[in-house]
Amino acid sequence: LTRLRDRLARSGSPLGSALLAVLSRDSLTEDDWDEIEEILLLADVGAGPTGEIVDGLRTRVRVEGVRDPAAVRAMLRSALLEIIDPELDRSLATQRVTREDGVTVPAVTLVVGVNGTGKTTTVGKLARVLVADGSSVVLGAADTFRAAAADQLETWGARVGVPTVRSEREGGDPASVAFDAVRRGREDGTDVVLVDTAGRLQNKAGLMDELGKIRRVITKEAPLAEVLLVLDATTGQNGMTQARVFGEVAGVTGIVLTKLDGTAKGGIVVAVQRELGVPVKLVGLGEGPDDLAPFDPAEFVDALLG
Ligand code: GDP
């Protein structure tokens, strides 16, 4: 995770220098507080959390008569951390489970999100991490909408050395591919099945239908262990809108925030977690196979504050 800090720092230390400049002033005026608010908003912390943080901070600074910039910074750090909540369970389900009928089945992880956010890449990188940790993995290419998506996933599978279950034809039924992948995983005694889905956000009803069907069909075979929502950190408040919709229809258990390497807007972590109430579990830090890291709240806030 030193890399997380390095990468964020390289993308222009999101909050660091600007905040430090304000906090170094003798006493904080209304204008200074407005500036702090603006800096947090620019980093995509989101209007709600930003207001909450700045109001709390301003009150404490006044009541406790705090003057030292380092002390204000420390308060800001703990306010951010409080929202991100280091106590949340950020582990991933990787253990096989036993069904009511005594049959042991894989931990099934559904990966959802809008196209282009990095779903397929995340599935590939995650498979690599799991295999390195000694787990066996099957990939399911339930994004049957684009033929290229299944090809891309299969390439990752080959690279990582795990099988990919896919439809023979473009436009096949995503739910049946998901089912086949889970069954293959059960038959092979696989630990984890990762199911990549299509992210056509044409309308909420359509998305709900498609994901609902995939969920129903998978759970005939095995309970869903995890639903990971992939969000692109560079899309800012757009990403928040997507997060809300998927949060409502997909039963999200964790968030993967991708492309953190390419943005100074890491504050989206704060916004998304406050909004959805589910933890960010993983972050994407590049396009390569090793560019996926577990999310560490304290390291992240330190990186954000620069
Ligand atoms: P999908 O449509 O959601 O499956 O998205 P893809 O996995 O095809 O990724 C879309 C693009 O984003 C590809 O060019 C990926 O290489 C790129 N990408 C994915 N994750 C990251 C990341 O963490 N950092 C960067 N810089 N690029 C990423």
mmCIF file of C-alpha atoms and ligand atoms in Angstrom:
data_model
loop_
_atom_site.group_PDB
_atom_site.id
_atom_site.type_symbol
_atom_site.label_atom_id
_atom_site.label_comp_id
_atom_site.label_asym_id
_atom_site.label_seq_id
_atom_site.Cartn_x
_atom_site.Cartn_y
_atom_site.Cartn_z
ATOM 1 C CA LEU A 1 0.000 0.000 0.000
ATOM 2 C CA THR A 2 2.949 2.298 -0.103
ATOM 3 C CA ARG A 3 2.096 2.161 -3.745
ATOM 4 C CA LEU A 4 -1.375 3.514 -3.056
ATOM 5 C CA ARG A 5 0.177 6.471 -1.309
ATOM 6 C CA ASP A 6 2.780 6.985 -4.051
ATOM 7 C CA ARG A 7 0.225 6.811 -6.794
ATOM 8 C CA LEU A 8 -2.171 9.207 -5.136
ATOM 9 C CA ALA A 9 0.665 11.543 -4.358
ATOM 10 C CA ARG A 10 1.781 11.416 -7.972
ATOM 11 C CA SER A 11 -1.660 12.313 -9.218
ATOM 12 C CA GLY A 12 -1.209 15.615 -7.425
ATOM 13 C CA SER A 13 -1.789 14.972 -3.719
ATOM 14 C CA PRO A 14 -5.547 15.456 -3.775
ATOM 15 C CA LEU A 15 -6.027 17.607 -0.722
ATOM 16 C CA GLY A 16 -2.563 18.032 0.651
ATOM 17 C CA SER A 17 -0.871 21.245 -0.369
ATOM 18 C CA ALA A 18 -4.032 23.314 -0.843
ATOM 19 C CA LEU A 19 -5.287 22.388 2.613
ATOM 20 C CA LEU A 20 -1.958 22.937 4.231
ATOM 21 C CA ALA A 21 -1.862 26.437 2.786
ATOM 22 C CA VAL A 22 -5.218 27.311 4.313
ATOM 23 C CA LEU A 23 -4.529 25.655 7.632
ATOM 24 C CA SER A 24 -1.240 27.521 7.982
ATOM 25 C CA ARG A 25 -3.015 30.860 8.247
ATOM 26 C CA ASP A 26 -3.083 32.435 11.676
ATOM 27 C CA SER A 27 -6.716 32.035 12.513
ATOM 28 C CA LEU A 28 -9.366 30.588 10.287
ATOM 29 C CA THR A 29 -11.868 33.131 8.902
ATOM 30 C CA GLU A 30 -15.205 32.414 7.233
ATOM 31 C CA ASP A 31 -13.441 32.677 3.879
ATOM 32 C CA ASP A 32 -10.891 30.125 4.984
ATOM 33 C CA TRP A 33 -13.635 27.699 5.962
ATOM 34 C CA ASP A 34 -15.296 28.257 2.581
ATOM 35 C CA GLU A 35 -11.981 27.442 0.968
ATOM 36 C CA ILE A 36 -11.614 24.239 2.969
ATOM 37 C CA GLU A 37 -15.119 23.283 1.910
ATOM 38 C CA GLU A 38 -14.253 23.956 -1.714
ATOM 39 C CA ILE A 39 -11.087 21.858 -1.526
ATOM 40 C CA LEU A 40 -13.048 18.906 -0.161
ATOM 41 C CA LEU A 41 -15.730 19.318 -2.836
ATOM 42 C CA LEU A 42 -13.076 19.459 -5.571
ATOM 43 C CA ALA A 43 -11.672 16.191 -4.292
ATOM 44 C CA ASP A 44 -15.184 14.716 -4.708
ATOM 45 C CA VAL A 45 -15.862 14.153 -1.037
ATOM 46 C CA GLY A 46 -19.464 15.072 -1.898
ATOM 47 C CA ALA A 47 -21.729 17.848 -0.649
ATOM 48 C CA GLY A 48 -23.298 15.948 2.245
ATOM 49 C CA PRO A 49 -20.120 14.590 3.849
ATOM 50 C CA THR A 50 -18.246 17.849 3.155
ATOM 51 C CA GLY A 51 -20.863 19.948 4.953
ATOM 52 C CA GLU A 52 -20.904 17.512 7.828
ATOM 53 C CA ILE A 53 -17.108 17.487 8.151
ATOM 54 C CA VAL A 54 -16.638 21.251 7.849
ATOM 55 C CA ASP A 55 -19.451 22.094 10.291
ATOM 56 C CA GLY A 56 -18.113 19.656 12.854
ATOM 57 C CA LEU A 57 -14.578 20.893 12.434
ATOM 58 C CA ARG A 58 -15.513 24.558 12.629
ATOM 59 C CA THR A 59 -17.443 24.006 15.848
ATOM 60 C CA ARG A 60 -14.632 22.078 17.460
ATOM 61 C CA VAL A 61 -12.020 24.630 16.448
ATOM 62 C CA ARG A 62 -14.144 27.412 17.954
ATOM 63 C CA VAL A 63 -15.201 25.612 21.122
ATOM 64 C CA GLU A 64 -11.786 24.141 21.865
ATOM 65 C CA GLY A 65 -9.946 27.275 20.706
ATOM 66 C CA VAL A 66 -7.644 25.244 18.474
ATOM 67 C CA ARG A 67 -4.998 27.340 16.678
ATOM 68 C CA ASP A 68 -2.407 24.819 15.582
ATOM 69 C CA PRO A 69 -2.816 23.855 11.872
ATOM 70 C CA ALA A 70 -1.468 20.385 12.608
ATOM 71 C CA ALA A 71 -4.205 19.911 15.199
ATOM 72 C CA VAL A 72 -6.902 21.009 12.732
ATOM 73 C CA ARG A 73 -5.437 18.657 10.155
ATOM 74 C CA ALA A 74 -5.546 15.818 12.690
ATOM 75 C CA MET A 75 -9.217 16.614 13.361
ATOM 76 C CA LEU A 76 -9.937 16.563 9.645
ATOM 77 C CA ARG A 77 -8.130 13.253 9.382
ATOM 78 C CA SER A 78 -10.259 11.685 12.072
ATOM 79 C CA ALA A 79 -13.462 13.178 10.631
ATOM 80 C CA LEU A 80 -12.682 11.565 7.265
ATOM 81 C CA LEU A 81 -11.736 8.289 8.892
ATOM 82 C CA GLU A 82 -14.913 8.255 10.930
ATOM 83 C CA ILE A 83 -17.006 8.306 7.747
ATOM 84 C CA ILE A 84 -14.841 5.726 5.978
ATOM 85 C CA ASP A 85 -15.068 3.631 9.152
ATOM 86 C CA PRO A 86 -12.011 1.400 9.641
ATOM 87 C CA GLU A 87 -14.164 -0.989 11.709
ATOM 88 C CA LEU A 88 -16.168 -2.186 8.695
ATOM 89 C CA ASP A 89 -15.411 -5.703 7.532
ATOM 90 C CA ARG A 90 -13.489 -5.368 4.268
ATOM 91 C CA SER A 91 -12.601 -9.006 3.788
ATOM 92 C CA LEU A 92 -13.781 -10.858 0.688
ATOM 93 C CA ALA A 93 -15.769 -14.078 0.804
ATOM 94 C CA THR A 94 -13.423 -16.765 -0.494
ATOM 95 C CA GLN A 95 -14.530 -19.864 1.402
ATOM 96 C CA ARG A 96 -16.678 -22.634 -0.019
ATOM 97 C CA VAL A 97 -19.974 -22.992 1.818
ATOM 98 C CA THR A 98 -22.200 -25.958 2.553
ATOM 99 C CA ARG A 99 -25.761 -25.782 1.277
ATOM 100 C CA GLU A 100 -28.743 -26.922 3.339
ATOM 101 C CA ASP A 101 -28.704 -30.252 1.476
ATOM 102 C CA GLY A 102 -25.103 -30.846 2.534
ATOM 103 C CA VAL A 103 -23.547 -30.108 -0.861
ATOM 104 C CA THR A 104 -20.490 -27.873 -0.763
ATOM 105 C CA VAL A 105 -20.492 -24.989 -3.223
ATOM 106 C CA PRO A 106 -18.107 -22.181 -4.190
ATOM 107 C CA ALA A 107 -18.189 -18.651 -2.824
ATOM 108 C CA VAL A 108 -19.937 -16.851 -5.680
ATOM 109 C CA THR A 109 -19.027 -13.247 -6.365
ATOM 110 C CA LEU A 110 -21.103 -11.199 -8.774
ATOM 111 C CA VAL A 111 -19.292 -8.197 -10.246
ATOM 112 C CA VAL A 112 -21.579 -5.370 -11.363
ATOM 113 C CA GLY A 113 -21.206 -1.816 -12.627
ATOM 114 C CA VAL A 114 -21.528 0.357 -15.702
ATOM 115 C CA ASN A 115 -19.540 -0.624 -18.811
ATOM 116 C CA GLY A 116 -16.114 0.919 -19.005
ATOM 117 C CA THR A 117 -15.674 1.275 -15.240
ATOM 118 C CA GLY A 118 -13.205 -1.634 -15.192
ATOM 119 C CA LYS A 119 -15.309 -4.673 -14.307
ATOM 120 C CA THR A 120 -13.609 -7.207 -16.542
ATOM 121 C CA THR A 121 -10.147 -5.959 -15.649
ATOM 122 C CA THR A 122 -11.050 -6.128 -11.960
ATOM 123 C CA VAL A 123 -12.305 -9.704 -12.305
ATOM 124 C CA GLY A 124 -9.007 -10.638 -13.974
ATOM 125 C CA LYS A 125 -6.848 -8.961 -11.354
ATOM 126 C CA LEU A 126 -8.937 -10.376 -8.522
ATOM 127 C CA ALA A 127 -8.634 -13.885 -9.958
ATOM 128 C CA ARG A 128 -4.887 -13.429 -9.946
ATOM 129 C CA VAL A 129 -4.851 -12.326 -6.306
ATOM 130 C CA LEU A 130 -7.054 -15.251 -5.279
ATOM 131 C CA VAL A 131 -4.937 -17.787 -7.162
ATOM 132 C CA ALA A 132 -1.786 -16.336 -5.596
ATOM 133 C CA ASP A 133 -3.456 -16.846 -2.194
ATOM 134 C CA GLY A 134 -4.013 -20.508 -3.016
ATOM 135 C CA SER A 135 -7.697 -20.396 -4.013
ATOM 136 C CA SER A 136 -9.081 -22.088 -7.098
ATOM 137 C CA VAL A 137 -11.203 -19.867 -9.341
ATOM 138 C CA VAL A 138 -13.689 -20.143 -12.207
ATOM 139 C CA LEU A 139 -14.651 -17.090 -14.259
ATOM 140 C CA GLY A 140 -18.139 -16.593 -15.692
ATOM 141 C CA ALA A 141 -18.515 -14.276 -18.687
ATOM 142 C CA ALA A 142 -22.105 -13.185 -18.139
ATOM 143 C CA ASP A 143 -21.512 -10.017 -20.124
ATOM 144 C CA THR A 144 -22.880 -11.640 -23.262
ATOM 145 C CA PHE A 145 -23.911 -8.320 -24.725
ATOM 146 C CA ARG A 146 -20.487 -7.601 -26.165
ATOM 147 C CA ALA A 147 -18.611 -10.592 -27.616
ATOM 148 C CA ALA A 148 -15.381 -8.740 -26.939
ATOM 149 C CA ALA A 149 -16.123 -8.768 -23.213
ATOM 150 C CA ALA A 150 -16.055 -12.584 -23.070
ATOM 151 C CA ASP A 151 -12.875 -12.646 -25.167
ATOM 152 C CA GLN A 152 -11.276 -10.139 -22.824
ATOM 153 C CA LEU A 153 -12.256 -12.202 -19.781
ATOM 154 C CA GLU A 154 -11.019 -15.400 -21.405
ATOM 155 C CA THR A 155 -7.667 -13.730 -22.044
ATOM 156 C CA TRP A 156 -7.432 -12.887 -18.346
ATOM 157 C CA GLY A 157 -8.431 -16.455 -17.462
ATOM 158 C CA ALA A 158 -5.678 -17.859 -19.663
ATOM 159 C CA ARG A 159 -3.167 -15.431 -18.236
ATOM 160 C CA VAL A 160 -4.054 -16.353 -14.656
ATOM 161 C CA GLY A 161 -4.519 -20.049 -15.464
ATOM 162 C CA VAL A 162 -8.193 -20.428 -14.552
ATOM 163 C CA PRO A 163 -11.121 -21.650 -16.694
ATOM 164 C CA THR A 164 -13.614 -19.201 -18.206
ATOM 165 C CA VAL A 165 -17.209 -20.267 -18.785
ATOM 166 C CA ARG A 166 -18.822 -18.335 -21.625
ATOM 167 C CA SER A 167 -21.696 -18.414 -24.055
ATOM 168 C CA GLU A 168 -21.088 -19.886 -27.490
ATOM 169 C CA ARG A 169 -22.777 -16.967 -29.156
ATOM 170 C CA GLU A 170 -23.049 -13.235 -28.750
ATOM 171 C CA GLY A 171 -26.286 -12.179 -27.100
ATOM 172 C CA GLY A 172 -26.671 -15.461 -25.194
ATOM 173 C CA ASP A 173 -28.559 -15.484 -21.911
ATOM 174 C CA PRO A 174 -26.356 -13.949 -19.181
ATOM 175 C CA ALA A 175 -28.207 -15.769 -16.422
ATOM 176 C CA SER A 176 -27.582 -19.159 -17.994
ATOM 177 C CA VAL A 177 -23.858 -18.404 -18.380
ATOM 178 C CA ALA A 178 -23.762 -17.391 -14.713
ATOM 179 C CA PHE A 179 -25.534 -20.620 -13.795
ATOM 180 C CA ASP A 180 -23.169 -22.742 -15.900
ATOM 181 C CA ALA A 181 -20.148 -21.066 -14.305
ATOM 182 C CA VAL A 182 -21.409 -21.741 -10.798
ATOM 183 C CA ARG A 183 -22.269 -25.339 -11.641
ATOM 184 C CA ARG A 184 -18.855 -25.859 -13.190
ATOM 185 C CA GLY A 185 -17.345 -24.416 -10.007
ATOM 186 C CA ARG A 186 -19.374 -26.765 -7.838
ATOM 187 C CA GLU A 187 -18.524 -29.825 -9.932
ATOM 188 C CA ASP A 188 -14.824 -28.972 -9.955
ATOM 189 C CA GLY A 189 -14.726 -28.247 -6.221
ATOM 190 C CA THR A 190 -13.657 -24.662 -6.951
ATOM 191 C CA ASP A 191 -13.310 -22.165 -4.103
ATOM 192 C CA VAL A 192 -14.503 -18.990 -5.821
ATOM 193 C CA VAL A 193 -16.601 -18.237 -8.900
ATOM 194 C CA LEU A 194 -16.289 -14.687 -10.220
ATOM 195 C CA VAL A 195 -19.151 -13.636 -12.495
ATOM 196 C CA ASP A 196 -18.622 -10.653 -14.797
ATOM 197 C CA THR A 197 -21.853 -8.956 -15.866
ATOM 198 C CA ALA A 198 -22.931 -6.420 -18.494
ATOM 199 C CA GLY A 199 -23.508 -2.912 -17.255
ATOM 200 C CA ARG A 200 -26.046 -1.447 -19.543
ATOM 201 C CA LEU A 201 -27.600 1.278 -17.494
ATOM 202 C CA GLN A 202 -30.339 1.867 -20.088
ATOM 203 C CA ASN A 203 -32.945 2.144 -17.409
ATOM 204 C CA LYS A 204 -33.383 1.040 -13.863
ATOM 205 C CA ALA A 205 -36.161 -1.444 -14.626
ATOM 206 C CA GLY A 206 -34.100 -3.173 -17.329
ATOM 207 C CA LEU A 207 -31.081 -3.404 -15.084
ATOM 208 C CA MET A 208 -33.163 -4.690 -12.218
ATOM 209 C CA ASP A 209 -34.688 -7.362 -14.455
ATOM 210 C CA GLU A 210 -31.338 -8.538 -15.769
ATOM 211 C CA LEU A 211 -29.497 -8.573 -12.459
ATOM 212 C CA GLY A 212 -32.538 -9.979 -10.688
ATOM 213 C CA LYS A 213 -32.648 -12.898 -13.108
ATOM 214 C CA ILE A 214 -28.924 -13.566 -12.757
ATOM 215 C CA ARG A 215 -29.256 -13.542 -8.978
ATOM 216 C CA ARG A 216 -32.260 -15.854 -8.980
ATOM 217 C CA VAL A 217 -30.637 -18.350 -11.299
ATOM 218 C CA ILE A 218 -27.312 -18.376 -9.435
ATOM 219 C CA THR A 219 -28.987 -18.901 -6.070
ATOM 220 C CA LYS A 220 -30.622 -22.083 -7.370
ATOM 221 C CA GLU A 221 -27.111 -23.482 -7.341
ATOM 222 C CA ALA A 222 -25.301 -21.551 -4.599
ATOM 223 C CA PRO A 223 -25.927 -18.572 -2.332
ATOM 224 C CA LEU A 224 -24.388 -15.298 -3.449
ATOM 225 C CA ALA A 225 -21.385 -14.686 -1.257
ATOM 226 C CA GLU A 226 -20.538 -11.221 -2.527
ATOM 227 C CA VAL A 227 -21.779 -8.534 -4.909
ATOM 228 C CA LEU A 228 -19.001 -6.136 -5.830
ATOM 229 C CA LEU A 229 -19.900 -2.823 -7.426
ATOM 230 C CA VAL A 230 -17.130 -1.446 -9.632
ATOM 231 C CA LEU A 231 -16.982 2.351 -9.774
ATOM 232 C CA ASP A 232 -14.618 4.509 -11.805
ATOM 233 C CA ALA A 233 -13.096 7.108 -9.479
ATOM 234 C CA THR A 234 -12.611 9.552 -12.338
ATOM 235 C CA THR A 235 -16.341 9.895 -13.024
ATOM 236 C CA GLY A 236 -17.025 11.929 -9.904
ATOM 237 C CA GLN A 237 -20.623 12.627 -9.043
ATOM 238 C CA ASN A 238 -21.733 10.603 -12.079
ATOM 239 C CA GLY A 239 -20.301 7.618 -10.311
ATOM 240 C CA MET A 240 -22.425 8.470 -7.308
ATOM 241 C CA THR A 241 -25.594 8.334 -9.390
ATOM 242 C CA GLN A 242 -24.587 4.904 -10.691
ATOM 243 C CA ALA A 243 -23.752 3.772 -7.183
ATOM 244 C CA ARG A 244 -27.227 4.708 -5.975
ATOM 245 C CA VAL A 245 -28.963 2.760 -8.729
ATOM 246 C CA PHE A 246 -26.840 -0.378 -8.314
ATOM 247 C CA GLY A 247 -27.103 -0.067 -4.554
ATOM 248 C CA GLU A 248 -30.872 -0.239 -4.903
ATOM 249 C CA VAL A 249 -31.094 -3.083 -7.398
ATOM 250 C CA ALA A 250 -28.059 -5.289 -6.860
ATOM 251 C CA GLY A 251 -27.671 -5.828 -3.095
ATOM 252 C CA VAL A 252 -24.083 -4.594 -3.130
ATOM 253 C CA THR A 253 -21.771 -5.955 -0.391
ATOM 254 C CA GLY A 254 -18.600 -4.118 -1.343
ATOM 255 C CA ILE A 255 -17.184 -1.504 -3.684
ATOM 256 C CA VAL A 256 -14.169 -1.624 -5.952
ATOM 257 C CA LEU A 257 -12.981 1.859 -6.823
ATOM 258 C CA THR A 258 -10.964 1.732 -10.046
ATOM 259 C CA LYS A 259 -8.646 4.204 -11.781
ATOM 260 C CA LEU A 260 -7.554 5.836 -8.554
ATOM 261 C CA ASP A 261 -4.166 6.095 -10.259
ATOM 262 C CA GLY A 262 -5.538 8.615 -12.712
ATOM 263 C CA THR A 263 -7.378 11.042 -10.484
ATOM 264 C CA ALA A 264 -6.957 13.640 -7.800
ATOM 265 C CA LYS A 265 -10.523 12.941 -6.783
ATOM 266 C CA GLY A 266 -10.016 10.117 -4.334
ATOM 267 C CA GLY A 267 -12.519 11.788 -2.012
ATOM 268 C CA ILE A 268 -15.228 9.854 -3.840
ATOM 269 C CA VAL A 269 -14.410 7.027 -1.412
ATOM 270 C CA VAL A 270 -15.891 9.110 1.391
ATOM 271 C CA ALA A 271 -18.988 10.071 -0.579
ATOM 272 C CA VAL A 272 -19.743 6.596 -1.837
ATOM 273 C CA GLN A 273 -19.351 4.936 1.495
ATOM 274 C CA ARG A 274 -21.523 7.449 3.290
ATOM 275 C CA GLU A 275 -24.162 7.119 0.600
ATOM 276 C CA LEU A 276 -24.287 3.337 0.245
ATOM 277 C CA GLY A 277 -23.243 2.278 3.711
ATOM 278 C CA VAL A 278 -21.130 -0.548 2.264
ATOM 279 C CA PRO A 279 -17.347 -0.546 2.469
ATOM 280 C CA VAL A 280 -14.864 0.086 -0.295
ATOM 281 C CA LYS A 281 -12.973 -3.220 -0.281
ATOM 282 C CA LEU A 282 -10.542 -2.915 -3.189
ATOM 283 C CA VAL A 283 -8.957 -0.179 -5.252
ATOM 284 C CA GLY A 284 -7.697 -0.310 -8.837
ATOM 285 C CA LEU A 285 -4.399 1.456 -9.371
ATOM 286 C CA GLY A 286 -3.691 0.749 -13.019
ATOM 287 C CA GLU A 287 -4.381 -1.523 -15.958
ATOM 288 C CA GLY A 288 -1.799 -4.184 -15.157
ATOM 289 C CA PRO A 289 -2.386 -7.544 -13.472
ATOM 290 C CA ASP A 290 -0.848 -6.432 -10.174
ATOM 291 C CA ASP A 291 -2.694 -3.137 -9.960
ATOM 292 C CA LEU A 292 -5.362 -4.132 -7.459
ATOM 293 C CA ALA A 293 -4.942 -3.435 -3.751
ATOM 294 C CA PRO A 294 -7.001 -3.993 -0.624
ATOM 295 C CA PHE A 295 -8.444 -0.743 0.634
ATOM 296 C CA ASP A 296 -6.804 0.461 3.832
ATOM 297 C CA PRO A 297 -8.731 3.398 5.368
ATOM 298 C CA ALA A 298 -5.895 4.935 7.389
ATOM 299 C CA GLU A 299 -3.359 4.714 4.577
ATOM 300 C CA PHE A 300 -5.916 6.103 2.206
ATOM 301 C CA VAL A 301 -6.769 9.140 4.337
ATOM 302 C CA ASP A 302 -3.086 9.842 4.852
ATOM 303 C CA ALA A 303 -2.530 9.658 1.099
ATOM 304 C CA LEU A 304 -5.505 11.918 0.502
ATOM 305 C CA LEU A 305 -4.280 14.518 2.973
ATOM 306 C CA GLY A 306 -0.777 14.356 1.488
HETATM 307 P P1 GDP B 1 -15.748 -2.980 -18.145
HETATM 308 O O1 GDP B 1 -16.442 -2.526 -19.402
HETATM 309 O O2 GDP B 1 -16.404 -2.424 -16.927
HETATM 310 O O3 GDP B 1 -15.567 -4.451 -18.063
HETATM 311 O O4 GDP B 1 -14.303 -2.280 -18.177
HETATM 312 P P2 GDP B 1 -12.874 -2.873 -18.595
HETATM 313 O O5 GDP B 1 -12.403 -3.858 -17.606
HETATM 314 O O6 GDP B 1 -12.932 -3.298 -20.011
HETATM 315 O O7 GDP B 1 -11.958 -1.573 -18.412
HETATM 316 C C1 GDP B 1 -12.164 -0.392 -19.174
HETATM 317 C C2 GDP B 1 -10.818 0.301 -19.338
HETATM 318 O O8 GDP B 1 -10.367 0.782 -18.063
HETATM 319 C C3 GDP B 1 -9.705 -0.604 -19.844
HETATM 320 O O9 GDP B 1 -8.906 0.125 -20.739
HETATM 321 C C4 GDP B 1 -8.920 -0.961 -18.588
HETATM 322 O O10 GDP B 1 -7.583 -1.268 -18.857
HETATM 323 C C5 GDP B 1 -9.054 0.320 -17.792
HETATM 324 N N1 GDP B 1 -8.892 0.132 -16.332
HETATM 325 C C6 GDP B 1 -9.530 -0.755 -15.539
HETATM 326 N N2 GDP B 1 -9.151 -0.613 -14.256
HETATM 327 C C7 GDP B 1 -8.243 0.404 -14.210
HETATM 328 C C8 GDP B 1 -7.478 1.051 -13.166
HETATM 329 O O11 GDP B 1 -7.554 0.743 -11.966
HETATM 330 N N3 GDP B 1 -6.649 2.071 -13.545
HETATM 331 C C9 GDP B 1 -6.557 2.473 -14.851
HETATM 332 N N4 GDP B 1 -5.739 3.478 -15.133
HETATM 333 N N5 GDP B 1 -7.256 1.888 -15.842
HETATM 334 C C10 GDP B 1 -8.088 0.872 -15.554
#
